[in-house]
Short mmCIF file of C-alpha atoms in Angstrom, two decimals:
data_model
loop_
_atom_site.label_atom_id
_atom_site.label_comp_id
_atom_site.label_asym_id
_atom_site.label_seq_id
_atom_site.Cartn_x
_atom_site.Cartn_y
_atom_site.Cartn_z
CA GLN A 15 169.36 -82.28 171.40
CA VAL A 16 167.33 -80.43 168.77
CA GLN A 17 168.47 -77.58 166.60
CA LEU A 18 166.25 -75.14 164.72
CA VAL A 19 167.41 -73.24 161.68
CA GLU A 20 165.31 -70.43 160.21
CA SER A 21 165.52 -69.14 156.66
CA GLY A 22 163.60 -66.92 154.29
CA GLY A 23 164.02 -63.53 155.89
CA GLY A 24 164.96 -60.51 153.87
CA PHE A 25 164.07 -57.03 152.70
CA VAL A 26 160.68 -56.27 151.19
CA GLN A 27 158.56 -53.24 150.46
CA ALA A 28 155.34 -52.60 152.32
CA GLY A 29 152.53 -54.69 150.91
CA GLY A 30 154.91 -57.43 149.87
CA SER A 31 155.23 -61.03 151.01
CA LEU A 32 157.84 -63.32 152.51
CA ARG A 33 157.83 -66.95 153.53
CA LEU A 34 159.87 -68.06 156.51
CA SER A 35 160.92 -71.64 157.06
CA CYS A 36 162.22 -73.38 160.16
CA ALA A 37 163.81 -76.82 160.06
CA ALA A 38 164.25 -79.00 163.13
CA SER A 39 167.04 -81.54 163.30
CA GLY A 40 168.71 -83.74 165.89
CA ARG A 41 167.61 -86.54 168.15
CA PHE A 42 164.08 -86.40 169.51
CA PHE A 43 161.08 -88.65 169.99
CA SER A 44 158.46 -86.11 168.97
CA ILE A 45 158.00 -82.42 168.34
CA HIS A 46 155.00 -80.79 169.88
CA ASP A 47 153.99 -77.16 169.50
CA MET A 48 156.03 -74.98 167.18
CA GLY A 49 155.82 -71.24 166.92
CA TRP A 50 157.09 -68.00 165.54
CA TYR A 51 158.10 -65.02 167.66
CA ARG A 52 159.61 -61.70 166.74
CA GLN A 53 161.67 -59.02 168.39
CA ALA A 54 161.96 -55.50 167.08
CA PRO A 55 164.78 -53.18 168.21
CA GLY A 56 164.15 -51.89 171.72
CA LYS A 57 161.11 -54.11 172.20
CA GLN A 58 160.41 -57.37 173.96
CA ARG A 59 160.09 -60.59 172.05
CA GLU A 60 156.45 -61.24 171.17
CA LEU A 61 154.38 -64.14 169.96
CA VAL A 62 153.45 -64.10 166.28
CA ALA A 63 151.88 -67.52 165.72
CA THR A 64 151.84 -71.01 167.13
CA ILE A 65 150.89 -74.30 165.54
CA SER A 66 150.27 -77.59 167.32
CA SER A 67 151.40 -80.98 166.08
CA GLY A 68 147.85 -81.48 164.85
CA GLY A 69 147.86 -78.22 162.91
CA SER A 70 145.82 -75.99 165.20
CA THR A 71 146.99 -72.41 164.93
CA MET A 72 146.87 -69.27 167.02
CA TYR A 73 147.89 -65.79 165.91
CA ALA A 74 148.67 -62.45 167.45
CA ASP A 75 145.94 -59.92 166.71
CA SER A 76 148.42 -57.77 164.80
CA VAL A 77 149.01 -60.46 162.17
CA LYS A 78 145.62 -62.15 161.91
CA GLY A 79 144.43 -62.31 158.32
CA ARG A 80 147.90 -61.53 156.98
CA PHE A 81 150.15 -64.32 158.29
CA THR A 82 149.61 -68.06 158.00
CA ALA A 83 151.53 -70.70 159.92
CA SER A 84 151.80 -74.25 158.63
CA ARG A 85 153.95 -77.29 159.28
CA ASP A 86 155.09 -80.45 157.59
CA ASN A 87 155.58 -83.09 160.27
CA ALA A 88 157.13 -85.52 157.78
CA VAL A 89 160.16 -83.27 157.40
CA ASN A 90 159.97 -81.48 160.76
CA ARG A 91 159.48 -78.04 159.29
CA VAL A 92 157.29 -75.10 160.18
CA TYR A 93 156.51 -72.20 157.87
CA LEU A 94 155.23 -68.67 158.20
CA GLU A 95 153.63 -67.12 155.13
CA MET A 96 153.59 -63.35 155.58
CA ASN A 97 151.45 -61.22 153.28
CA SER A 98 150.54 -57.54 153.21
CA LEU A 99 153.66 -56.78 155.18
CA LYS A 100 153.89 -53.49 157.05
CA PRO A 101 156.92 -51.55 158.29
CA GLU A 102 155.90 -52.43 161.85
CA ASP A 103 156.48 -56.11 160.99
CA THR A 104 160.20 -55.36 160.83
CA ALA A 105 161.93 -57.54 163.40
CA VAL A 106 164.10 -60.58 163.93
CA TYR A 107 161.83 -63.60 163.65
CA TYR A 108 162.55 -66.63 165.82
CA CYS A 109 161.31 -70.18 165.57
CA LYS A 110 160.52 -72.05 168.78
CA ALA A 111 159.68 -75.69 169.36
CA SER A 112 158.89 -77.95 172.27
CA TYR A 113 159.95 -81.55 171.93
CA ARG A 114 160.17 -84.80 173.83
CA ASP A 115 163.39 -86.75 173.81
CA TYR A 116 163.84 -90.51 174.17
CA MET A 117 163.99 -90.13 177.96
CA SER A 118 160.54 -88.50 177.85
CA VAL A 119 161.99 -85.17 178.90
CA VAL A 120 160.19 -82.21 177.36
CA SER A 121 162.38 -79.27 176.40
CA VAL A 122 162.09 -76.02 174.49
CA VAL A 123 164.51 -74.86 171.82
CA TRP A 124 164.88 -71.61 169.87
CA GLY A 125 166.37 -70.91 166.48
CA GLN A 126 168.97 -68.24 165.87
CA GLY A 127 166.54 -65.85 164.19
CA THR A 128 166.13 -64.38 160.74
CA GLN A 129 165.82 -60.67 159.96
CA VAL A 130 162.74 -59.32 158.23
CA THR A 131 162.84 -55.70 157.11
CA VAL A 132 159.83 -53.98 155.57
CA SER A 133 160.33 -50.59 153.99
CA SER A 134 157.60 -47.99 153.68
#
């Protein structure tokens, strides 16, 4: 079983920056793709960024050029550097990971979310 814990959310003015962190812990053989999603009030959860175990990234058009995903496989962490934040970035941000356990079963796990609020 793998657990994900996000941190780094908070309140920031438009144009500011925040850095989110997500730590994976538990028993697993390997962690594959990790990603960040967000859900604003009254809206569906949407993809923000994904990063493969090899470091390849993909971003939603709305955050390209402003957000950067990275990961440190040695400590099983993924990060989201968010710059030039806009009020429309306000949401709960969730970390997601796919992993393989020692029985070679691949599963997906979500973190509990961290709130990001951007004021205008």
